[in-house]
XYZ file of C-alpha atoms in Angstrom:
137
model
C -17.869 20.925 20.727
C -21.433 20.424 21.948
C -22.818 18.757 18.710
C -22.511 15.284 20.225
C -24.219 16.356 23.424
C -27.056 18.183 21.704
C -27.810 15.425 19.144
C -27.632 12.625 21.744
C -30.325 14.361 23.704
C -32.830 14.438 20.834
C -35.847 12.412 21.561
C -35.531 10.433 18.303
C -31.918 9.701 18.874
C -31.872 8.736 22.573
C -28.128 8.535 22.799
C -27.678 6.438 19.693
C -25.553 8.784 17.664
C -23.576 8.348 14.375
C -20.112 9.443 15.512
C -18.858 9.883 11.957
C -21.872 12.186 11.167
C -21.155 14.166 14.353
C -17.487 14.676 13.314
C -18.750 15.714 9.824
C -21.149 18.339 11.250
C -18.355 19.717 13.529
C -15.974 19.834 10.613
C -18.498 21.545 8.395
C -19.111 24.333 10.860
C -15.371 24.749 11.411
C -14.649 24.752 7.707
C -17.332 27.331 7.025
C -15.889 29.767 9.500
C -12.343 29.274 8.226
C -13.378 29.586 4.532
C -15.300 32.772 5.379
C -12.266 34.197 7.239
C -9.938 33.160 4.417
C -12.085 34.874 1.811
C -11.992 38.071 3.918
C -8.225 37.799 4.261
C -7.851 37.353 0.522
C -9.870 40.505 0.000
C -7.413 42.315 2.237
C -4.367 41.189 0.152
C -2.679 43.624 -2.258
C -2.990 41.023 -5.040
C -6.715 40.536 -4.555
C -7.343 40.285 -8.297
C -5.194 37.067 -8.466
C -7.197 35.620 -5.641
C -10.571 36.030 -7.220
C -11.108 32.300 -7.839
C -9.875 31.494 -4.338
C -12.372 33.986 -2.826
C -15.197 32.471 -4.902
C -14.394 28.915 -3.844
C -13.965 29.997 -0.188
C -17.423 31.580 -0.180
C -19.052 28.690 -2.070
C -17.472 26.110 0.315
C -18.480 28.117 3.393
C -22.169 28.248 2.174
C -22.159 24.557 1.273
C -20.609 23.605 4.646
C -23.225 25.605 6.590
C -26.098 24.145 4.694
C -24.647 20.565 5.097
C -24.054 21.118 8.813
C -27.666 22.293 9.252
C -29.350 19.522 7.155
C -27.163 16.905 8.843
C -28.064 18.128 12.352
C -31.772 17.438 11.926
C -32.857 14.239 13.480
C -36.662 14.596 13.337
C -38.126 12.457 10.488
C -35.963 10.920 7.895
C -34.188 12.305 4.805
C -31.069 10.201 4.427
C -30.800 10.488 0.676
C -30.630 14.351 0.904
C -28.275 14.181 3.813
C -25.912 11.779 2.058
C -25.992 13.863 -1.161
C -25.375 17.095 0.708
C -22.413 15.499 2.476
C -21.028 14.221 -0.848
C -21.426 17.673 -2.344
C -19.716 19.228 0.637
C -16.812 16.884 0.315
C -16.409 17.954 -3.339
C -16.716 21.699 -2.485
C -13.970 21.196 0.184
C -11.802 19.368 -2.277
C -12.010 22.149 -4.847
C -11.482 24.908 -2.241
C -8.636 23.003 -0.588
C -6.926 22.555 -4.014
C -7.242 26.314 -4.824
C -6.108 27.439 -1.336
C -3.128 25.139 -1.605
C -1.989 26.945 -4.708
C -1.615 30.192 -2.634
C -0.426 28.555 0.666
C 3.246 29.350 0.132
C 2.437 33.032 -0.079
C -0.544 33.334 2.221
C -0.710 31.603 5.624
C -4.528 32.013 5.738
C -4.746 29.947 2.560
C -2.619 27.213 4.090
C -4.833 27.109 7.142
C -7.945 27.033 4.918
C -6.551 24.303 2.724
C -5.894 22.196 5.833
C -9.464 22.814 7.177
C -10.933 21.854 3.785
C -8.933 18.623 3.754
C -10.152 17.707 7.253
C -13.813 18.480 6.325
C -13.531 16.557 2.987
C -12.340 13.585 4.838
C -14.906 13.789 7.637
C -17.699 14.102 4.921
C -16.441 11.083 3.033
C -16.347 9.013 6.254
C -19.839 10.225 7.216
C -21.299 9.521 3.742
C -20.094 5.933 3.955
C -22.182 5.431 7.103
C -25.521 6.588 5.593
C -27.592 4.130 3.673
C -30.639 5.937 2.225
C -33.981 4.070 2.460
C -36.600 4.420 -0.264
C -39.524 6.288 1.015
């Protein structure tokens, strides 16, 4: 992906990137796309009523991942506390969505794929959160 390249060129970064945060941003955008697609696939299933909670968590996770990716991509100024909390919230949204999708993974391949993406994003978020030390402003 081009996240590393883009952030490294930011005038306030000047090549000094947080690689764990870059991986987190990439995972967030990937997870958002996969969760959106999984929700849509769930809507196409005959047993859509039984997938209501899965669809809800897919869409919530996608929205949280997109917001987290956007907030975490901004390098002008400082807002580490918000970034860290967004990343921690994203990890939790991914855990919840991944757990729900895993319940349906045996029956629906799209849920298995989504559960895997959620696990990757959760891990990337937890690793990135550990690298951020908010400063009091």
